Short mmCIF file of C-alpha atoms and ligand atoms in Angstrom, two decimals:
data_model
loop_
_atom_site.label_atom_id
_atom_site.label_comp_id
_atom_site.label_asym_id
_atom_site.label_seq_id
_atom_site.Cartn_x
_atom_site.Cartn_y
_atom_site.Cartn_z
CA MET A 1 93.45 68.19 89.00
CA VAL A 2 95.20 66.69 92.02
CA GLU A 3 92.83 64.82 94.32
CA THR A 4 93.03 63.05 97.61
CA ARG A 5 90.59 60.36 98.67
CA LYS A 6 88.86 60.18 101.99
CA GLY A 7 87.27 56.73 101.86
CA GLY A 8 85.11 56.84 98.75
CA LEU A 9 85.16 60.64 98.65
CA PHE A 10 87.31 62.69 96.24
CA VAL A 11 88.78 65.93 97.55
CA PRO A 12 90.38 68.36 95.05
CA GLU A 13 93.79 69.72 96.14
CA PRO A 14 95.92 72.60 94.84
CA GLU A 15 98.72 71.56 92.47
CA VAL A 16 101.37 72.96 94.81
CA ARG A 17 101.75 73.81 98.48
CA PRO A 18 104.40 75.92 100.29
CA GLY A 19 107.90 74.74 99.44
CA GLY A 20 106.79 73.43 96.03
CA GLN A 21 107.44 74.87 92.58
CA PRO A 22 104.50 77.06 91.43
CA ASP A 23 102.71 75.48 88.49
CA PHE A 24 100.02 77.14 86.40
CA SER A 25 100.33 74.77 83.44
CA ASN A 26 96.67 73.83 84.01
CA VAL A 27 95.53 77.40 83.25
CA LYS A 28 94.85 77.33 79.52
CA ILE A 29 95.41 80.77 78.05
CA PRO A 30 94.38 81.49 74.45
CA ARG A 31 96.33 84.02 72.41
CA ALA A 32 95.10 87.63 72.64
CA GLY A 33 92.59 88.60 69.98
CA THR A 34 91.48 85.08 69.12
CA VAL A 35 88.06 84.98 70.82
CA GLU A 36 85.09 86.20 68.74
CA ARG A 37 82.99 89.23 69.68
CA PRO A 38 79.36 88.26 69.06
CA PRO A 39 76.59 90.86 68.68
CA VAL A 40 74.99 91.76 72.03
CA ASP A 41 71.69 90.19 70.96
CA VAL A 42 73.36 86.84 70.26
CA ASP A 43 71.45 83.71 71.24
CA PRO A 44 73.30 82.42 74.33
CA ARG A 45 73.08 78.90 72.91
CA ASP A 46 75.40 79.96 70.10
CA ILE A 47 78.25 81.08 72.36
CA ARG A 48 78.46 78.31 74.93
CA ASP A 49 82.13 77.69 74.11
CA MET A 50 82.99 81.21 75.35
CA ALA A 51 82.53 79.92 78.91
CA TYR A 52 85.66 77.83 78.40
CA SER A 53 87.92 80.35 76.68
CA ILE A 54 89.42 83.69 77.81
CA ILE A 55 88.77 87.00 76.03
CA ARG A 56 92.06 88.90 75.82
CA VAL A 57 93.00 92.14 74.04
CA LEU A 58 96.59 92.93 75.10
CA ASN A 59 99.18 90.62 73.58
CA ARG A 60 102.69 89.94 74.86
CA ASP A 61 104.09 92.88 72.89
CA GLY A 62 101.68 95.27 74.57
CA GLU A 63 99.52 95.70 71.46
CA ALA A 64 95.71 95.73 71.50
CA VAL A 65 94.47 93.11 69.06
CA GLY A 66 91.31 91.37 67.92
CA PRO A 67 87.58 92.12 67.84
CA TRP A 68 87.34 93.32 71.47
CA ALA A 69 89.99 96.06 71.00
CA GLY A 70 89.25 99.72 70.37
CA THR A 71 86.70 100.68 73.02
CA LEU A 72 88.94 103.29 74.70
CA SER A 73 90.88 106.42 73.65
CA ASP A 74 94.42 107.33 74.78
CA ASP A 75 93.01 109.74 77.37
CA GLU A 76 90.61 107.16 78.75
CA LEU A 77 93.41 104.61 79.00
CA LEU A 78 95.69 107.09 80.76
CA GLU A 79 92.89 107.81 83.20
CA GLY A 80 92.41 104.07 83.75
CA LEU A 81 96.11 103.65 84.45
CA LYS A 82 95.93 106.45 87.00
CA HIS A 83 92.95 104.85 88.73
CA MET A 84 94.77 101.53 89.07
CA MET A 85 97.95 103.23 90.31
CA THR A 86 95.89 105.22 92.82
CA LEU A 87 94.21 102.08 94.12
CA ARG A 88 97.61 100.42 94.50
CA ALA A 89 99.12 103.39 96.35
CA PHE A 90 95.98 103.68 98.49
CA ASP A 91 96.31 99.99 99.40
CA ALA A 92 99.98 100.38 100.33
CA ARG A 93 99.30 103.31 102.65
CA MET A 94 96.23 101.75 104.29
CA GLN A 95 97.97 98.40 104.76
CA THR A 96 100.74 100.25 106.62
CA ALA A 97 98.20 102.31 108.56
CA GLN A 98 96.68 99.05 109.81
CA ARG A 99 100.11 97.80 110.93
CA GLN A 100 100.56 101.12 112.74
CA GLY A 101 97.33 100.55 114.65
CA LYS A 102 95.43 103.36 112.93
CA THR A 103 92.69 100.98 111.85
CA SER A 104 91.75 97.47 112.91
CA PHE A 105 91.52 95.89 109.48
CA TYR A 106 92.34 96.31 105.80
CA MET A 107 92.00 94.34 102.55
CA GLN A 108 94.16 94.94 99.47
CA HIS A 109 93.46 94.59 95.72
CA MET A 110 97.00 93.90 94.48
CA GLY A 111 96.84 92.20 91.08
CA GLU A 112 93.09 92.71 90.70
CA GLU A 113 93.02 96.48 90.07
CA ALA A 114 91.87 96.22 86.44
CA VAL A 115 88.70 94.33 87.28
CA SER A 116 86.87 96.98 89.29
CA CYS A 117 88.59 100.06 87.77
CA ALA A 118 87.81 99.10 84.15
CA PHE A 119 84.33 97.75 84.85
CA ARG A 120 83.31 101.00 86.54
CA ARG A 121 84.06 102.89 83.34
CA ALA A 122 81.66 100.64 81.41
CA MET A 123 78.72 101.73 83.59
CA GLU A 124 76.60 104.88 83.52
CA PRO A 125 75.46 107.24 86.28
CA GLY A 126 72.42 105.77 88.03
CA ASP A 127 73.56 102.15 87.60
CA MET A 128 74.16 100.28 90.84
CA ASN A 129 76.98 97.98 91.94
CA PHE A 130 76.57 95.41 94.68
CA PRO A 131 80.24 94.99 95.53
CA THR A 132 82.32 92.92 97.89
CA TYR A 133 85.31 94.27 99.82
CA ARG A 134 87.56 93.62 96.79
CA GLN A 135 86.10 96.30 94.52
CA ALA A 136 87.23 99.64 95.98
CA GLY A 137 88.34 100.42 92.41
CA LEU A 138 84.67 101.08 91.64
CA LEU A 139 84.82 104.05 94.00
CA ILE A 140 88.22 105.31 92.89
CA ALA A 141 87.36 105.07 89.19
CA GLY A 142 83.93 106.57 89.99
CA GLY A 143 85.40 109.72 91.49
CA TYR A 144 84.53 109.06 95.14
CA PRO A 145 86.86 111.12 97.40
CA MET A 146 89.77 109.15 98.83
CA VAL A 147 89.55 111.16 102.07
CA ASP A 148 86.05 109.81 102.68
CA MET A 149 87.26 106.26 102.10
CA MET A 150 90.02 106.82 104.65
CA ASN A 151 87.64 108.43 107.13
CA GLN A 152 85.56 105.27 106.88
CA ILE A 153 88.62 103.06 107.38
CA TYR A 154 89.65 105.07 110.46
CA SER A 155 86.07 105.16 111.86
CA ASN A 156 86.81 108.78 112.78
CA GLU A 157 84.55 111.78 113.39
CA ALA A 158 84.21 112.36 109.61
CA ASP A 159 83.42 108.72 108.79
CA PRO A 160 80.43 108.98 106.41
CA LEU A 161 79.11 105.74 107.94
CA LYS A 162 79.72 106.92 111.52
CA GLY A 163 81.64 103.89 112.70
CA ARG A 164 78.76 101.52 112.03
CA GLN A 165 80.50 99.43 109.36
CA LEU A 166 83.70 97.36 109.46
CA PRO A 167 86.63 99.31 107.94
CA ILE A 168 86.56 99.12 104.08
CA MET A 169 82.84 98.28 103.99
CA TYR A 170 82.04 101.55 102.20
CA SER A 171 78.65 102.73 100.98
CA SER A 172 77.70 105.47 98.53
CA LYS A 173 74.33 105.52 96.81
CA GLU A 174 75.36 108.60 94.81
CA HIS A 175 78.35 106.73 93.40
CA GLY A 176 76.36 103.59 92.53
CA PHE A 177 78.03 101.63 95.29
CA PHE A 178 75.59 99.70 97.47
CA SER A 179 76.58 99.24 101.15
CA ILE A 180 79.02 96.35 101.35
CA SER A 181 77.72 93.40 103.30
CA GLY A 182 80.21 91.09 104.98
CA ASN A 183 77.84 88.22 104.21
CA LEU A 184 79.19 87.04 100.88
CA GLY A 185 76.80 85.89 98.17
CA THR A 186 74.11 88.36 99.27
CA GLN A 187 75.44 90.76 96.63
CA PHE A 188 74.20 88.49 93.84
CA VAL A 189 70.61 88.10 95.01
CA GLN A 190 70.39 91.78 95.92
CA ALA A 191 71.73 92.88 92.54
CA VAL A 192 69.22 90.68 90.73
CA GLY A 193 66.38 91.96 92.92
CA TRP A 194 67.39 95.59 92.32
CA ALA A 195 67.62 94.93 88.58
CA MET A 196 64.17 93.27 88.54
CA ALA A 197 62.72 96.30 90.33
CA SER A 198 64.33 98.60 87.77
CA ALA A 199 62.82 96.55 84.92
CA ILE A 200 59.36 96.49 86.54
CA LYS A 201 59.48 100.30 86.66
CA SER A 202 60.56 100.35 82.99
CA ASP A 203 63.67 102.21 84.10
CA ASP A 204 66.84 101.75 82.05
CA ARG A 205 69.23 101.59 85.01
CA ILE A 206 71.05 98.32 85.38
CA ALA A 207 72.75 96.54 88.27
CA ALA A 208 76.04 94.71 88.63
CA GLY A 209 76.52 91.95 91.21
CA TRP A 210 79.96 90.92 92.48
CA ILE A 211 81.11 87.61 93.92
CA GLY A 212 84.43 85.82 94.48
CA ASP A 213 85.31 82.33 93.22
CA GLY A 214 84.90 80.82 96.68
CA SER A 215 81.56 82.49 97.35
CA THR A 216 79.98 80.93 94.25
CA ALA A 217 79.65 77.84 96.46
CA GLU A 218 76.99 79.74 98.44
CA SER A 219 73.33 78.94 97.69
CA ASP A 220 72.71 82.64 97.03
CA PHE A 221 74.80 82.43 93.86
CA HIS A 222 72.58 79.73 92.38
CA ALA A 223 69.31 81.33 93.53
CA ALA A 224 70.38 84.60 91.92
CA LEU A 225 71.04 82.84 88.61
CA VAL A 226 67.53 81.33 88.63
CA PHE A 227 65.85 84.72 89.00
CA ALA A 228 68.28 86.51 86.68
CA SER A 229 67.74 84.03 83.85
CA THR A 230 64.01 83.36 84.27
CA TYR A 231 63.05 87.05 84.38
CA ARG A 232 65.89 88.26 82.13
CA ALA A 233 66.85 90.82 84.75
CA PRO A 234 69.01 93.76 83.57
CA VAL A 235 72.08 92.75 85.56
CA VAL A 236 75.73 91.90 84.98
CA LEU A 237 76.84 89.06 87.24
CA ASN A 238 80.56 89.34 87.90
CA ILE A 239 82.60 86.45 89.30
CA VAL A 240 86.10 87.50 90.29
CA ASN A 241 88.16 84.32 90.13
CA ASN A 242 91.36 85.35 91.91
CA GLN A 243 92.29 81.68 92.45
CA TRP A 244 91.90 81.79 96.24
CA ALA A 245 89.18 82.09 98.88
CA ILE A 246 91.36 82.91 101.89
CA SER A 247 93.31 79.60 102.08
CA THR A 248 90.91 77.53 99.96
CA PHE A 249 91.95 77.13 96.33
CA GLN A 250 89.46 77.75 93.53
CA GLY A 251 89.13 74.04 92.67
CA ILE A 252 86.82 73.43 95.62
CA ALA A 253 84.09 75.90 94.59
CA ARG A 254 84.58 75.20 90.86
CA GLY A 255 84.26 71.46 91.35
CA GLY A 256 83.46 69.59 88.15
CA SER A 257 82.16 72.59 86.19
CA GLY A 258 85.45 73.20 84.38
CA THR A 259 85.23 76.98 84.76
CA PHE A 260 83.17 79.32 86.91
CA ALA A 261 81.61 80.87 83.80
CA ALA A 262 80.33 77.43 82.84
CA ARG A 263 78.04 77.54 85.89
CA GLY A 264 75.89 79.93 83.83
CA LEU A 265 75.31 77.48 80.97
CA GLY A 266 72.71 75.41 82.81
CA PHE A 267 70.72 78.63 83.30
CA GLY A 268 70.91 79.56 79.61
CA LEU A 269 72.88 82.70 80.42
CA PRO A 270 75.53 84.11 78.09
CA SER A 271 78.65 83.21 80.06
CA LEU A 272 81.96 84.83 79.22
CA ARG A 273 85.48 84.51 80.60
CA VAL A 274 87.85 87.43 80.41
CA ASP A 275 91.49 88.12 81.23
CA GLY A 276 91.02 90.06 84.47
CA ASN A 277 94.51 91.54 84.29
CA ASP A 278 93.84 93.15 80.91
CA TYR A 279 92.24 96.58 81.44
CA LEU A 280 91.08 96.79 77.82
CA ALA A 281 89.50 93.34 77.81
CA VAL A 282 87.67 93.94 81.11
CA HIS A 283 86.31 97.24 79.82
CA ALA A 284 85.20 95.80 76.46
CA VAL A 285 83.45 92.82 78.02
CA GLY A 286 81.89 95.04 80.69
CA LYS A 287 80.52 97.34 77.94
CA TRP A 288 79.10 94.38 76.05
CA ALA A 289 77.32 92.98 79.10
CA VAL A 290 76.09 96.40 80.27
CA GLU A 291 74.68 97.18 76.83
CA ARG A 292 72.91 93.81 76.71
CA ALA A 293 71.32 94.48 80.09
CA ARG A 294 70.33 98.04 79.16
CA MET A 295 68.71 96.89 75.91
CA GLY A 296 66.46 94.54 77.89
CA LEU A 297 68.22 91.42 76.61
CA GLY A 298 68.88 90.06 80.09
CA ALA A 299 71.68 89.02 82.39
CA THR A 300 75.26 88.07 81.51
CA LEU A 301 77.62 86.02 83.68
CA VAL A 302 81.25 87.13 83.47
CA GLU A 303 84.23 85.35 85.03
CA TYR A 304 87.34 87.51 85.48
CA VAL A 305 90.43 85.32 85.53
CA THR A 306 92.91 87.01 87.84
CA TYR A 307 95.17 86.38 90.82
CA ARG A 308 95.13 87.68 94.41
CA VAL A 309 98.77 88.73 94.83
CA GLY A 310 98.52 89.91 98.42
CA ALA A 311 97.20 88.30 101.56
CA HIS A 312 93.43 87.83 101.85
CA SER A 313 93.34 90.54 104.52
CA THR A 314 95.55 92.00 107.23
CA SER A 315 94.59 88.94 109.31
CA ASP A 316 96.00 86.42 106.81
CA ASP A 317 99.43 84.97 105.96
CA PRO A 318 99.39 83.19 102.58
CA SER A 319 102.85 81.65 103.05
CA ALA A 320 101.07 79.07 105.21
CA TYR A 321 99.14 77.64 102.26
CA ARG A 322 100.76 78.59 98.91
CA PRO A 323 104.30 78.97 97.59
CA LYS A 324 105.72 82.44 98.25
CA THR A 325 106.67 82.93 94.60
CA GLU A 326 103.34 81.78 93.20
CA SER A 327 102.25 85.28 92.16
CA ASP A 328 105.48 85.81 90.15
CA ASN A 329 104.50 82.79 88.07
CA TRP A 330 100.93 83.90 87.42
CA PRO A 331 100.76 83.77 83.61
CA LEU A 332 98.50 86.81 83.05
CA GLY A 333 101.01 89.26 84.50
CA ASP A 334 100.42 92.53 86.33
CA PRO A 335 97.49 94.73 85.19
CA VAL A 336 99.30 98.02 85.86
CA ILE A 337 102.46 97.01 84.01
CA ARG A 338 100.48 95.62 81.08
CA LEU A 339 98.49 98.83 80.59
CA LYS A 340 101.64 100.92 81.06
CA ASN A 341 103.42 98.91 78.34
CA HIS A 342 100.44 99.23 76.04
CA LEU A 343 100.37 103.00 76.43
CA ILE A 344 104.11 103.14 75.72
CA THR A 345 103.53 101.03 72.58
CA ARG A 346 100.80 103.49 71.53
CA GLY A 347 103.27 106.38 71.97
CA ALA A 348 101.09 107.91 74.67
CA TRP A 349 103.34 107.20 77.68
CA SER A 350 106.95 106.59 78.69
CA GLU A 351 108.93 104.99 81.51
CA GLU A 352 109.93 108.46 82.76
CA ARG A 353 106.38 109.76 82.81
CA HIS A 354 105.29 106.60 84.58
CA LYS A 355 107.86 107.04 87.33
CA GLN A 356 106.89 110.65 87.76
CA SER A 357 103.20 109.74 87.82
CA GLU A 358 103.85 107.07 90.46
CA ALA A 359 105.36 109.72 92.71
CA GLU A 360 102.50 112.16 92.04
CA VAL A 361 99.88 109.53 92.75
CA MET A 362 101.58 108.58 96.01
CA ASP A 363 101.75 112.27 96.97
CA SER A 364 98.02 112.68 96.41
CA VAL A 365 97.28 109.63 98.55
CA ILE A 366 99.52 110.98 101.33
CA VAL A 367 97.78 114.38 101.16
CA ALA A 368 94.40 112.64 101.50
CA GLN A 369 95.71 110.54 104.37
CA LYS A 370 96.95 113.61 106.28
CA GLU A 371 93.58 115.25 105.77
CA ALA A 372 91.72 112.14 107.02
CA GLU A 373 94.00 111.79 110.05
CA LYS A 374 93.09 115.31 111.15
CA HIS A 375 89.67 113.82 111.87
CA GLY A 376 91.12 110.99 113.93
CA THR A 377 92.24 107.39 113.62
CA LEU A 378 91.12 104.25 115.45
CA HIS A 379 92.69 105.10 118.81
CA ALA A 380 93.42 108.82 118.49
CA GLY A 381 91.50 112.01 117.84
CA GLY A 382 87.87 112.44 116.91
CA ARG A 383 85.41 109.62 116.69
CA PRO A 384 81.73 109.34 115.78
CA SER A 385 79.28 110.22 118.53
CA ALA A 386 77.62 107.31 120.33
CA ARG A 387 74.38 109.10 119.46
CA ASP A 388 74.97 108.19 115.80
CA MET A 389 74.33 104.54 116.42
CA PHE A 390 70.68 105.30 117.09
CA GLU A 391 70.23 107.25 113.87
CA GLY A 392 69.75 106.33 110.26
CA VAL A 393 67.57 103.21 110.48
CA TYR A 394 64.07 104.42 111.33
CA ALA A 395 62.39 107.52 109.90
CA GLU A 396 60.82 107.89 113.35
CA MET A 397 62.71 106.46 116.27
CA PRO A 398 60.71 103.75 118.08
CA PRO A 399 60.22 104.18 121.86
CA HIS A 400 62.59 101.37 122.90
CA LEU A 401 65.48 103.02 121.02
CA ARG A 402 64.66 106.40 122.45
CA ARG A 403 64.82 104.83 125.93
CA GLN A 404 68.17 103.18 125.14
CA ARG A 405 69.55 106.46 123.86
CA GLN A 406 68.49 108.15 127.08
CA GLN A 407 70.12 105.39 129.14
CA ALA A 408 73.32 105.83 127.12
CA GLY A 409 73.20 109.52 127.97
CA VAL A 410 73.94 110.72 124.43
C1 LIG B 501 78.40 83.95 103.91
C2 LIG B 501 79.83 84.07 104.34
N1 LIG B 501 80.54 82.96 104.65
C3 LIG B 501 81.83 83.07 105.04
C4 LIG B 501 82.42 84.28 105.15
C5 LIG B 501 83.88 84.39 105.63
N2 LIG B 501 84.74 84.79 104.51
C6 LIG B 501 85.14 86.06 104.35
S1 LIG B 501 86.05 86.27 102.96
C7 LIG B 501 85.94 84.62 102.57
C8 LIG B 501 86.59 84.09 101.33
C9 LIG B 501 85.91 84.56 100.09
O1 LIG B 501 86.64 84.15 98.96
P1 LIG B 501 86.20 84.56 97.52
O2 LIG B 501 84.72 84.47 97.37
O3 LIG B 501 87.02 83.81 96.55
O4 LIG B 501 86.55 86.14 97.48
P2 LIG B 501 87.99 86.84 97.57
O5 LIG B 501 88.26 87.13 99.01
O6 LIG B 501 88.99 85.94 96.97
O7 LIG B 501 87.83 88.12 96.79
C10 LIG B 501 85.21 83.94 103.54
C11 LIG B 501 84.96 82.50 103.51
C12 LIG B 501 81.64 85.42 104.84
N3 LIG B 501 82.15 86.66 104.91
N4 LIG B 501 80.36 85.29 104.42
MG1 LIG B 502 88.74 84.46 95.58
#
């Protein structure tokens, strides 16, 4: 790792900055199919080396190989491809909508679609995700209506959250998607707490917590691991390592631990790393961890190795801090193209069908967008009533809020 010194202090630095030649030679990538698949009741002490490897299923020829292959049928894979393509088209339209002033803010998932889309398919109804803003794929793959997502983004009169959340901070209890909190790291402690409550009630529902590479530097991450490991909470703890935390590279939060997964070793947690751009690998590892949790065997820490291709948000310009062509050099490729190629190799898909499907998916997103825009956008059309801001917190409204509502005249 490159380091600078400030007096006696060592400061990790990214290998390359804008203008430099992208270099991922430090990312060690094992061949697909080479990492073992232990039984779910394995003793975590016997698989410590998995925190330093990467579980991969899809090889360079688009074949599914090794012990983690075989969890999904052709139809399930085609569905997964459609979910990822939908998320990508959704992102493209909403990014443009933000530039057109229809919403104040948007965050894309480009390059990371497999992580949330495939993981969602490893869960069961009743399980609960505690997501960040980078997991809208959980909703899309979980069948949540796109129109409702757009209504939320536009804060319009049909916004299910009535304008009370930042755009993209969705919430749907029915779809196992806990209200997104902008305060990163909270997702981990809340997921562990929810999972502990489920276990206390002898329920078999499990939780999944989500955190980014950068946010693992928050105290909440470490506190969550204490409770998750001590009480063997039925939770899957997902770290999405997309290499960047806005403009801060992953080496700062990772520090001397070698990998993010390795953070779990000191807690005695099974700690796996997986190719986050490999839909099949994400699904297989998700299934393994979910099953472990559901069987009462405790928490699993999973690091998804991926890359944030787009800007952090509509308020960010990555060309200020990383080479423009860095994403082209990312060695794990594009999750959509890799699954497409795999399906072609299986004889279940073709380039022509893919092109046609791309157009159909985009059409369905545009139809949803037109429907949502009938209910208004940020500066035009219907908006939530000011009265809504007084609702939804207290079962019985306390007197001071009633007074404020009267003063507001709503
Ligand atoms: C507790 C907290 N501190 C700081 C922020 C501001 N913030 C928003 S996103 C972000 C970067 C997060 O990076 P990472 O955890 O890697 O997630 P990614 O955006 O890459 O998915 C920061 C610092 C925040 N939202 N919450
Ligand atoms: Mg990140």
